[in-house]
Amino acid sequence: MPILSRRHLLARSALLLAATSSSGLAVAGPPAAADSAEPQRGGTLVVMTAVQPPQLVPFSPDGSRSIGPKIIEGLLRYDFDLTPKPALATEWTVAPDGLTYTFKLRKGVKWHDGQPFTAADAAFSIGLLKQIHTRGRATFANVEKLETPDEHTLVLRLSKPAPYLLNALVASESPIVAKHIYEGKDAAANGANNRPIGTGPFRFVELVHSSHLVLERNPDYWDAGKPYLDSLIIRFISDAGARAIAIETKEVDIAGGTLIPLSEVERIKALPHIVIDDRGSVFDSGVKRIEFNLDNPYFKDLRVRRAIAHALDKTVIRNVIWYGFGQIVAGPISPDLAPFRTEGLPTYPFDLKAAEGLLDEAGFPRKTGGIRFSVIHDYRPSTEGDKRTAEYVKQALAKIGIDVTVRSQDFASYVKRVYTDRDFAFTTNSMTNTFDPTVGVQRLYWSNNFKPGVPFSNGAHYVNREVDALLESAAIEIDAGRRKKLWDEIQTKVVTDLPDINLLSDFDFTYLNRRVVNAITDASGISGDFATTWVKQ
């Protein structure tokens, strides 16, 4: 079942509610030469990111996901609708019972150190991802045996079906690494994580801490004649203002849209050398949300959670806090995962009178000064929008007698507070759906995934045994229609129980210098390999 690409992402910034419009901000799309002109060889492409990731091999869902695939490849690529395409695997079959996956691997591929790529590398990598990858532990949990009947055939034997597995084999999610580099060593501490040896179109040259990464063209790349570029430079620029200047002054050619303050989008978009492309973000689709700690004495009461839902105006959050970006959602699944979305979910329209009544009913009347109770709100310190959302929550809940203190902290402290210490009442964050809700959404609502110390899991401590059973059934259901119905039930029950309030779909787009051609060619977006990317000289 295809997953639709993101459409009508960029909406007109609207700081004044009266000026709110649902019309989209014009997206210029890819340069016109992308599909027609003859690629030009040579040149250097400069890509910007905010921070240097802890490692360059994407063993976890961090910044390395946009860098690693230039060096390290996966078994498959995916078209914009997530249709699988060949990469290190050229053919694949899935048994009717969903328990056997067979991959024919590409011949004549070499690692950057000259060693041949074989099925042993692929089998070793899947086994390693099952052990150490944040999501790979779940993605490959049902893989009980890895077989290599010859040097170019890989067979996965599963204990139970995993209908999401075939969409998980992109380089940014499931990197294939060299067995001879990693076998017998601590993968997390392996020096190759920051001096990668891959099979991809670019080879590692230099990493200067907190400054830049240099990659060069792989002359032995299996796809003859590619890549077209001579080199890639990845610049790490931590200051948001400096990032905007780098785009304006043509110091960098490519940057993710969220790296620049949203208040700057209209101005940057108007620059004559800039084009905006909103394709290739399916793997990062998700939702912005407010998550409750259901062990909190106030928020364990459903009436209090419903009161808060009625007190928040999602239209204001979208148009004022997030400058008109994203789409208002009722449930946990992004519009990007259209085949799994459910229409007609319960909603909690903005209604302060209903909110007040629910709080009275719950036994929290207004006291001296009109305050019912006081709580602390923590926000994920990732973007200015997270902070602005938290400040809006404070203002909105003051109107119904809830006194909110907004607490800020660095990212590591936030993760520890919410997922290890559980020292929080409620929080603003966002969660990625990934390529399939069993991988990206189940973790948030499955009671077995309440694991203090494990980040980005069931932080609410939500427990509903009916939902557990539905999630477990959906995880192994190979019939697309039946699986959709299971996810309909899951979403309805979750939105009724309100362990969280889903606000908006996450969004992403890319700033491109007009000299760049074919930067975004599939569902990976700028996390792709840039093998077919070129620059107009």
Coordinates of C-alpha atoms in Angstrom, one line a residue:
M1 CA 0.0 0.0 0.0
P2 CA 1.7 3.2 -1.1
I3 CA 2.4 6.1 1.3
L4 CA 1.7 9.5 -0.2
S5 CA 4.4 12.1 -0.5
R6 CA 4.0 15.4 1.4
R7 CA 1.7 17.9 -0.3
H8 CA 0.9 21.5 0.3
L9 CA 3.4 21.6 3.1
L10 CA 4.4 25.2 3.1
A11 CA 1.5 27.5 4.2
R12 CA 1.5 31.3 4.3
S13 CA 3.0 32.6 7.5
A14 CA 0.2 34.2 9.6
L15 CA 1.2 36.1 12.7
L16 CA -2.3 37.7 13.0
L17 CA -5.1 35.3 13.5
A18 CA -7.4 37.5 11.6
A19 CA -5.2 37.1 8.6
T20 CA -5.2 33.3 8.8
S21 CA -5.3 31.6 5.4
S22 CA -5.2 27.9 4.5
S23 CA -3.5 28.6 1.2
G24 CA 0.0 27.3 0.7
L25 CA 3.2 29.1 0.4
A26 CA 4.4 28.7 -3.1
V27 CA 6.9 25.9 -3.5
A28 CA 9.1 26.4 -6.5
G29 CA 10.0 22.7 -6.7
P30 CA 13.3 21.3 -8.1
P31 CA 15.3 23.2 -10.6
A32 CA 13.9 23.0 -14.1
A33 CA 17.1 21.4 -15.4
A34 CA 16.7 18.4 -13.2
D35 CA 15.2 16.0 -15.7
S36 CA 16.3 17.4 -19.0
A37 CA 19.9 18.7 -18.9
E38 CA 22.9 16.5 -19.4
P39 CA 24.7 16.2 -16.0
Q40 CA 27.9 18.1 -15.6
R41 CA 30.8 16.4 -13.9
G42 CA 32.9 17.9 -11.2
G43 CA 32.4 20.6 -8.5
T44 CA 31.9 20.6 -4.8
L45 CA 28.6 20.7 -3.0
V46 CA 28.3 22.3 0.4
V47 CA 25.6 21.0 2.7
M48 CA 24.7 22.5 6.0
T49 CA 23.5 20.8 9.2
A50 CA 23.1 22.2 12.7
V51 CA 25.4 20.0 14.8
Q52 CA 28.0 17.3 14.3
P53 CA 26.4 14.0 15.1
P54 CA 28.1 11.7 17.7
Q55 CA 29.0 9.3 14.8
L56 CA 28.7 9.3 11.1
V57 CA 27.3 5.8 10.6
P58 CA 23.5 5.9 11.2
F59 CA 23.2 3.3 14.0
S60 CA 20.6 5.6 15.7
P61 CA 18.0 8.2 14.5
D62 CA 20.2 11.2 14.9
G63 CA 21.9 13.7 12.6
S64 CA 24.0 10.9 11.0
R65 CA 20.9 9.8 9.1
S66 CA 21.5 12.7 6.6
I67 CA 25.2 12.1 6.3
G68 CA 25.8 8.4 6.5
P69 CA 24.0 7.4 3.3
K70 CA 26.5 9.3 1.2
I71 CA 29.1 6.8 2.4
I72 CA 27.2 3.7 3.7
E73 CA 24.5 2.1 1.6
G74 CA 21.3 0.1 2.4
L75 CA 19.8 -2.9 0.7
L76 CA 17.1 -0.8 -0.9
R77 CA 16.1 2.7 -1.9
Y78 CA 12.5 3.9 -2.1
D79 CA 10.5 6.0 -4.5
F80 CA 8.5 9.0 -3.2
D81 CA 5.5 6.6 -2.5
L82 CA 7.9 4.2 -0.7
T83 CA 7.9 1.7 -3.6
P84 CA 11.2 -0.3 -3.1
K85 CA 14.0 0.2 -5.6
P86 CA 17.3 -1.6 -5.9
A87 CA 20.4 -0.5 -4.0
L88 CA 22.8 -3.2 -2.7
A89 CA 20.0 -5.7 -3.3
T90 CA 18.9 -6.0 -7.0
E91 CA 16.0 -8.4 -6.5
W92 CA 13.8 -9.5 -3.5
T93 CA 10.9 -11.8 -2.8
V94 CA 8.7 -12.2 0.2
A95 CA 7.0 -15.6 0.9
P96 CA 3.2 -15.5 0.9
D97 CA 3.2 -16.3 4.7
G98 CA 5.5 -13.3 5.3
L99 CA 8.1 -15.5 7.1
T100 CA 10.9 -15.6 4.5
Y101 CA 12.6 -12.7 2.7
T102 CA 15.1 -13.5 0.0
F103 CA 17.5 -10.8 -1.5
K104 CA 19.7 -11.2 -4.5
L105 CA 22.7 -8.9 -3.9
R106 CA 24.6 -6.7 -6.3
K107 CA 27.8 -8.3 -7.7
G108 CA 31.1 -6.4 -8.2
V109 CA 30.6 -4.1 -5.3
K110 CA 33.7 -3.1 -3.3
W111 CA 34.1 -1.5 0.1
H112 CA 36.1 1.7 0.1
D113 CA 39.2 -0.2 1.3
G114 CA 39.0 -2.5 -1.7
Q115 CA 37.5 -5.6 0.0
P116 CA 34.6 -7.2 -1.9
F117 CA 31.0 -6.8 -0.6
T118 CA 29.2 -10.1 0.0
A119 CA 26.1 -11.6 1.6
A120 CA 28.2 -12.2 4.8
D121 CA 28.4 -8.4 5.2
A122 CA 24.6 -8.0 4.8
A123 CA 23.8 -10.8 7.2
F124 CA 26.3 -9.4 9.8
S125 CA 24.8 -5.9 9.5
I126 CA 21.2 -7.1 10.0
G127 CA 22.3 -9.0 13.1
L128 CA 24.2 -6.0 14.4
L129 CA 21.2 -3.6 13.8
K130 CA 19.0 -6.0 15.7
Q131 CA 21.3 -5.7 18.7
I132 CA 22.3 -2.0 18.8
H133 CA 20.0 0.1 16.6
T134 CA 17.4 2.2 18.5
R135 CA 14.6 1.1 16.2
G136 CA 16.4 -1.9 14.6
R137 CA 15.8 -3.8 17.8
A138 CA 12.1 -3.7 17.1
T139 CA 12.3 -3.8 13.3
F140 CA 14.3 -7.0 13.1
A141 CA 12.9 -8.5 16.3
N142 CA 11.1 -11.3 14.4
V143 CA 14.2 -12.2 12.4
E144 CA 15.3 -15.5 13.9
K145 CA 17.8 -16.7 11.3
L146 CA 20.0 -15.1 8.7
E147 CA 21.2 -17.4 5.9
T148 CA 23.8 -16.8 3.1
P149 CA 23.4 -19.7 0.7
D150 CA 26.0 -18.1 -1.6
E151 CA 28.0 -14.9 -1.7
H152 CA 25.2 -12.9 -3.3
T153 CA 22.1 -14.2 -1.6
L154 CA 20.7 -13.2 1.7
V155 CA 17.7 -15.0 3.3
L156 CA 15.9 -13.7 6.4
R157 CA 13.8 -16.3 8.3
L158 CA 11.2 -14.8 10.6
S159 CA 9.4 -16.2 13.6
K160 CA 6.4 -14.0 12.9
P161 CA 5.4 -11.8 10.0
A162 CA 6.8 -8.2 10.0
P163 CA 4.8 -6.4 7.3
Y164 CA 6.8 -3.2 7.9
L165 CA 10.2 -4.8 7.3
L166 CA 10.5 -4.3 3.5
N167 CA 10.2 -0.5 4.1
A168 CA 13.0 -0.4 6.6
L169 CA 16.0 -1.2 4.5
V170 CA 17.1 2.3 3.4
A171 CA 20.7 3.3 4.3
S172 CA 19.6 6.0 6.8
E173 CA 17.6 3.4 8.7
S174 CA 19.4 0.1 8.2
P175 CA 23.0 0.8 7.1
I176 CA 25.0 -2.2 5.7
V177 CA 28.5 -2.1 7.2
A178 CA 31.7 -4.2 6.5
K179 CA 31.9 -7.3 8.6
H180 CA 35.7 -7.2 8.5
I181 CA 35.6 -3.8 10.1
Y182 CA 33.1 -4.5 12.8
E183 CA 33.2 -8.2 13.7
G184 CA 34.6 -8.9 17.1
K185 CA 34.6 -5.2 18.1
D186 CA 32.4 -3.0 20.2
A187 CA 30.3 -1.4 17.5
A188 CA 29.5 1.7 19.6
A189 CA 33.2 2.4 20.2
N190 CA 34.5 1.4 16.8
G191 CA 36.7 4.2 15.3
A192 CA 35.1 3.4 11.9
N193 CA 31.9 5.1 13.1
N194 CA 33.7 8.5 12.5
R195 CA 36.0 7.3 9.7
P196 CA 33.4 5.2 7.8
I197 CA 34.3 2.6 5.2
G198 CA 31.3 2.0 3.0
T199 CA 30.2 1.0 -0.5
G200 CA 28.6 4.4 -1.3
P201 CA 29.3 7.0 -3.9
F202 CA 31.5 9.1 -1.6
R203 CA 34.5 8.2 0.5
F204 CA 35.6 9.7 3.8
V205 CA 38.4 12.2 3.7
E206 CA 38.4 14.4 6.8
L207 CA 36.3 15.3 9.9
V208 CA 37.2 18.5 11.7
H209 CA 35.4 18.5 15.0
S210 CA 32.4 21.0 15.2
S211 CA 33.5 22.5 11.9
H212 CA 33.1 20.3 8.8
L213 CA 33.3 16.9 7.1
V214 CA 34.9 16.3 3.7
L215 CA 33.9 13.5 1.4
E216 CA 35.4 12.7 -2.1
R217 CA 34.1 10.9 -5.1
N218 CA 34.4 7.1 -5.0
P219 CA 36.1 6.2 -8.3
D220 CA 35.2 2.6 -7.9
Y221 CA 31.5 3.1 -7.3
W222 CA 29.4 0.2 -8.7
D223 CA 27.1 2.5 -10.6
A224 CA 29.6 3.4 -13.4
G225 CA 30.0 7.1 -14.1
K226 CA 28.5 8.2 -10.8
P227 CA 28.7 10.2 -8.7
Y228 CA 29.0 13.4 -10.8
L229 CA 30.4 15.5 -8.0
D230 CA 34.1 15.6 -7.1
S231 CA 33.4 16.2 -3.4
L232 CA 31.0 17.0 -0.7
I233 CA 31.5 19.3 2.3
I234 CA 29.2 19.0 5.3
R235 CA 29.3 22.1 7.4
F236 CA 28.2 22.1 11.1
I237 CA 26.8 25.5 12.0
S238 CA 25.2 25.7 15.4
D239 CA 24.0 29.3 15.4
A240 CA 20.6 29.8 13.7
G241 CA 21.5 33.3 12.6
A242 CA 24.7 32.2 11.1
R243 CA 22.9 29.4 9.2
A244 CA 20.6 32.0 7.6
I245 CA 23.5 34.1 6.6
A246 CA 25.3 31.1 5.1
I247 CA 22.3 30.4 2.9
E248 CA 21.9 34.1 1.9
T249 CA 25.6 34.5 1.0
K250 CA 25.8 31.3 -1.0
E251 CA 28.3 29.8 1.5
V252 CA 26.2 26.6 1.5
D253 CA 24.2 25.0 -1.3
I254 CA 21.7 22.9 0.7
A255 CA 20.0 23.2 4.1
G256 CA 17.0 21.6 5.7
G257 CA 14.2 24.1 6.2
T258 CA 14.0 23.7 9.9
L259 CA 17.6 24.9 10.3
I260 CA 16.4 28.4 9.6
P261 CA 13.9 30.2 11.9
L262 CA 10.5 29.9 10.5
S263 CA 10.1 33.7 10.8
E264 CA 12.8 33.9 8.1
V265 CA 11.2 31.6 5.5
E266 CA 9.5 34.2 3.4
R267 CA 12.6 36.4 3.2
I268 CA 14.9 33.5 2.4
K269 CA 12.4 32.1 -0.2
A270 CA 12.5 35.4 -2.0
L271 CA 16.2 35.3 -2.6
P272 CA 16.8 34.9 -6.4
H273 CA 19.3 32.0 -6.0
I274 CA 17.1 29.9 -3.7
V275 CA 14.5 27.3 -4.5
I276 CA 12.4 25.4 -1.9
D277 CA 11.7 21.7 -2.4
D278 CA 9.2 19.9 0.0
R279 CA 9.7 16.3 -1.3
G280 CA 11.5 13.4 0.3
S281 CA 10.5 13.7 4.0
V282 CA 8.3 10.6 4.3
F283 CA 10.8 8.8 6.5
D284 CA 10.7 11.8 9.0
S285 CA 6.9 12.2 9.0
G286 CA 5.4 12.6 12.5
V287 CA 3.3 14.8 14.8
K288 CA 3.8 17.6 17.3
R289 CA 2.2 16.7 20.6
I290 CA 1.6 17.3 24.3
E291 CA 2.3 14.2 26.3
F292 CA 1.0 13.7 29.8
N293 CA 2.6 11.7 32.7
L294 CA -0.3 9.5 33.6
D295 CA 1.3 8.8 37.0
N296 CA 0.9 12.5 37.9
P297 CA -1.9 13.1 40.5
Y298 CA -3.6 15.7 38.2
F299 CA -3.2 14.2 34.8
K300 CA -4.1 10.6 35.8
D301 CA -7.7 12.0 35.6
L302 CA -9.1 11.8 32.1
R303 CA -11.4 14.8 32.8
V304 CA -8.3 17.0 33.4
R305 CA -6.7 15.8 30.2
R306 CA -9.9 16.5 28.3
A307 CA -10.2 19.9 29.9
I308 CA -6.7 20.8 28.7
A309 CA -7.5 19.5 25.2
H310 CA -10.5 21.9 25.1
A311 CA -8.4 24.8 26.3
L312 CA -5.8 24.6 23.5
D313 CA -6.7 26.3 20.2
K314 CA -4.8 24.2 17.5
T315 CA -5.5 26.9 14.9
V316 CA -3.5 29.4 17.0
I317 CA -0.8 26.9 17.6
R318 CA -0.5 26.3 13.8
N319 CA -0.8 29.9 12.6
V320 CA 0.9 31.9 15.3
I321 CA 3.3 29.5 17.0
W322 CA 4.4 27.5 13.9
Y323 CA 3.9 30.4 11.3
G324 CA 1.3 28.4 9.4
F325 CA 3.4 25.3 8.8
G326 CA 2.0 21.8 9.3
Q327 CA -1.5 20.4 9.3
I328 CA -3.8 20.2 12.3
V329 CA -4.3 16.6 13.3
A330 CA -6.6 14.7 15.6
G331 CA -4.6 11.5 16.0
P332 CA -1.0 10.3 16.2
I333 CA -0.5 9.5 12.5
S334 CA 0.8 12.1 10.1
P335 CA -1.0 12.9 6.8
D336 CA 2.1 11.5 5.1
L337 CA 1.1 8.0 6.2
A338 CA -2.2 8.4 4.5
P339 CA -3.1 4.7 4.1
F340 CA -3.0 4.4 7.9
R341 CA -4.9 7.6 8.9
T342 CA -8.4 7.4 10.3
E343 CA -11.1 9.9 9.5
G344 CA -13.7 10.9 12.1
L345 CA -11.6 10.5 15.2
P346 CA -12.8 12.1 18.4
T347 CA -12.0 15.8 18.6
Y348 CA -11.9 18.3 21.5
P349 CA -12.9 21.7 20.0
F350 CA -11.6 24.9 21.6
D351 CA -14.2 25.5 24.4
L352 CA -13.1 27.2 27.6
K353 CA -16.5 26.7 29.2
A354 CA -16.4 22.9 28.7
A355 CA -12.8 22.9 30.1
E356 CA -13.9 24.7 33.2
G357 CA -16.8 22.3 33.7
L358 CA -14.6 19.3 33.4
L359 CA -12.1 20.6 36.0
D360 CA -14.9 21.4 38.4
E361 CA -16.3 17.9 37.9
A362 CA -12.8 16.4 38.5
G363 CA -12.7 18.1 41.9
F364 CA -10.3 20.9 41.2
P365 CA -12.3 24.1 41.8
R366 CA -10.8 27.6 41.6
K367 CA -9.2 28.7 44.9
T368 CA -7.9 32.0 46.1
G369 CA -6.6 33.9 43.2
G370 CA -8.6 31.8 40.8
I371 CA -5.9 29.0 40.6
R372 CA -7.0 25.4 40.7
F373 CA -3.5 23.8 40.8
S374 CA 0.0 24.4 39.7
V375 CA 2.2 22.2 37.4
I376 CA 5.5 22.4 35.6
H377 CA 5.6 22.0 31.8
D378 CA 8.8 20.7 30.2
Y379 CA 9.4 21.2 26.5
R380 CA 11.8 19.4 24.1
P381 CA 14.6 21.9 23.5
S382 CA 15.0 21.2 19.8
T383 CA 13.5 24.2 18.1
E384 CA 12.3 27.7 19.0
G385 CA 8.8 26.4 18.1
D386 CA 8.9 23.9 21.0
K387 CA 9.6 26.7 23.4
R388 CA 6.9 29.0 21.9
T389 CA 4.4 26.1 22.1
A390 CA 5.2 25.7 25.8
E391 CA 4.7 29.4 26.4
Y392 CA 1.4 29.3 24.7
V393 CA 0.3 26.3 26.9
K394 CA 1.1 28.4 29.9
Q395 CA -1.0 31.3 28.7
A396 CA -3.9 29.1 27.5
L397 CA -4.2 27.1 30.7
A398 CA -4.0 30.2 32.9
K399 CA -7.5 31.0 31.4
I400 CA -9.0 27.9 33.0
G401 CA -7.2 28.3 36.4
I402 CA -4.1 26.0 35.8
D403 CA -0.9 27.7 36.8
V404 CA 1.9 26.5 34.6
T405 CA 5.6 27.1 35.1
V406 CA 7.7 26.5 31.9
R407 CA 11.0 24.7 32.6
S408 CA 13.9 24.7 30.1
Q409 CA 16.9 22.5 30.0
D410 CA 19.4 21.1 27.6
F411 CA 18.4 18.1 25.4
A412 CA 20.3 15.5 27.4
S413 CA 18.8 16.7 30.7
Y414 CA 15.3 16.8 29.1
V415 CA 15.6 13.2 27.9
K416 CA 16.8 12.0 31.3
R417 CA 14.1 13.9 33.2
V418 CA 11.2 12.6 31.0
Y419 CA 12.3 9.0 30.2
T420 CA 14.6 8.0 33.1
D421 CA 13.8 10.0 36.2
R422 CA 10.1 10.6 35.1
D423 CA 10.3 13.9 36.9
F424 CA 7.7 15.7 34.8
A425 CA 4.0 16.4 34.7
F426 CA 3.5 17.0 31.0
T427 CA 5.7 17.9 28.0
T428 CA 5.7 19.4 24.5
N429 CA 7.6 17.2 22.0
S430 CA 7.2 15.6 18.6
M431 CA 7.5 12.0 17.6
T432 CA 8.4 10.5 14.2
N433 CA 5.9 8.0 12.6
T434 CA 8.8 6.7 10.5
F435 CA 7.9 4.6 7.4
D436 CA 5.3 2.5 9.3
P437 CA 3.2 3.1 12.4
T438 CA 4.2 -0.3 14.0
V439 CA 7.8 1.1 14.1
G440 CA 7.1 4.8 14.8
V441 CA 3.7 4.9 16.7
Q442 CA 3.4 1.6 18.6
R443 CA 6.3 2.5 20.8
L444 CA 4.3 5.4 22.3
Y445 CA 1.2 3.5 23.3
W446 CA 2.2 -0.1 23.9
S447 CA 2.3 -0.8 27.6
N448 CA 5.2 -3.2 27.1
N449 CA 7.2 -0.3 25.8
F450 CA 7.0 1.6 29.2
K451 CA 10.7 1.3 29.9
P452 CA 12.3 4.0 32.1
G453 CA 15.7 4.8 30.7
V454 CA 14.7 4.2 27.1
P455 CA 14.2 7.5 25.3
F456 CA 11.3 8.2 22.9
S457 CA 9.2 5.4 24.2
N458 CA 5.9 5.2 26.2
G459 CA 6.7 8.3 28.3
A460 CA 3.1 8.7 29.4
H461 CA 3.0 5.2 31.0
Y462 CA -0.2 4.6 29.1
V463 CA -1.7 1.2 29.7
N464 CA -4.8 -0.1 27.8
R465 CA -4.8 -3.9 27.3
E466 CA -7.2 -3.6 24.4
V467 CA -4.8 -1.3 22.6
D468 CA -1.9 -3.6 23.4
A469 CA -3.8 -6.5 21.7
L470 CA -4.6 -4.4 18.7
L471 CA -1.0 -3.2 18.4
E472 CA 0.3 -6.7 18.6
S473 CA -2.1 -7.9 16.0
A474 CA -1.3 -5.0 13.6
A475 CA 2.4 -5.7 13.9
I476 CA 2.0 -9.2 12.3
E477 CA -1.0 -8.7 10.0
I478 CA 0.1 -9.1 6.4
D479 CA -3.3 -8.3 4.8
A480 CA -3.3 -4.5 4.2
G481 CA -7.0 -4.0 4.6
R482 CA -7.2 -5.9 7.9
R483 CA -4.2 -4.0 9.1
K484 CA -5.8 -0.7 8.3
K485 CA -8.9 -1.6 10.3
L486 CA -6.7 -2.5 13.3
W487 CA -5.0 0.9 13.1
D488 CA -8.4 2.6 12.9
E489 CA -9.4 1.0 16.2
I490 CA -6.0 1.8 17.8
Q491 CA -6.3 5.5 16.9
T492 CA -9.9 5.8 18.0
K493 CA -9.1 4.3 21.4
V494 CA -5.9 6.3 22.0
V495 CA -7.6 9.6 21.1
T496 CA -10.5 8.8 23.4
D497 CA -8.1 8.0 26.3
L498 CA -5.9 11.1 25.7
P499 CA -2.5 10.0 27.0
D500 CA -1.3 12.8 24.7
I501 CA -2.8 15.6 22.6
N502 CA -1.7 15.5 19.0
L503 CA -1.5 19.0 17.6
L504 CA 0.1 19.3 14.1
S505 CA 1.9 17.2 11.6
D506 CA 5.6 17.7 11.5
F507 CA 6.9 19.3 8.4
D508 CA 10.2 19.6 6.5
F509 CA 11.5 21.2 3.3
T510 CA 14.8 21.9 1.8
Y511 CA 16.5 25.1 0.7
L512 CA 18.5 24.6 -2.5
N513 CA 20.8 26.9 -4.4
R514 CA 19.5 26.9 -8.0
R515 CA 22.8 25.6 -9.3
V516 CA 22.1 22.3 -7.6
V517 CA 20.3 19.6 -9.7
N518 CA 18.9 16.3 -8.6
A519 CA 19.5 16.8 -4.9
I520 CA 16.2 15.1 -4.0
T521 CA 15.4 12.1 -6.1
D522 CA 13.5 9.7 -3.8
A523 CA 11.8 9.3 -0.4
S524 CA 15.1 9.9 1.4
G525 CA 15.2 13.5 0.5
I526 CA 18.5 15.1 1.5
S527 CA 19.3 12.0 3.4
G528 CA 19.8 10.3 0.1
D529 CA 23.2 9.4 -1.4
F530 CA 23.6 12.3 -3.9
A531 CA 25.0 9.8 -6.5
T532 CA 23.0 11.6 -9.3
T533 CA 23.3 15.1 -7.9
W534 CA 25.3 17.7 -9.9
V535 CA 26.0 21.4 -9.9
K536 CA 25.8 23.8 -12.8
Q537 CA 29.3 25.2 -13.3

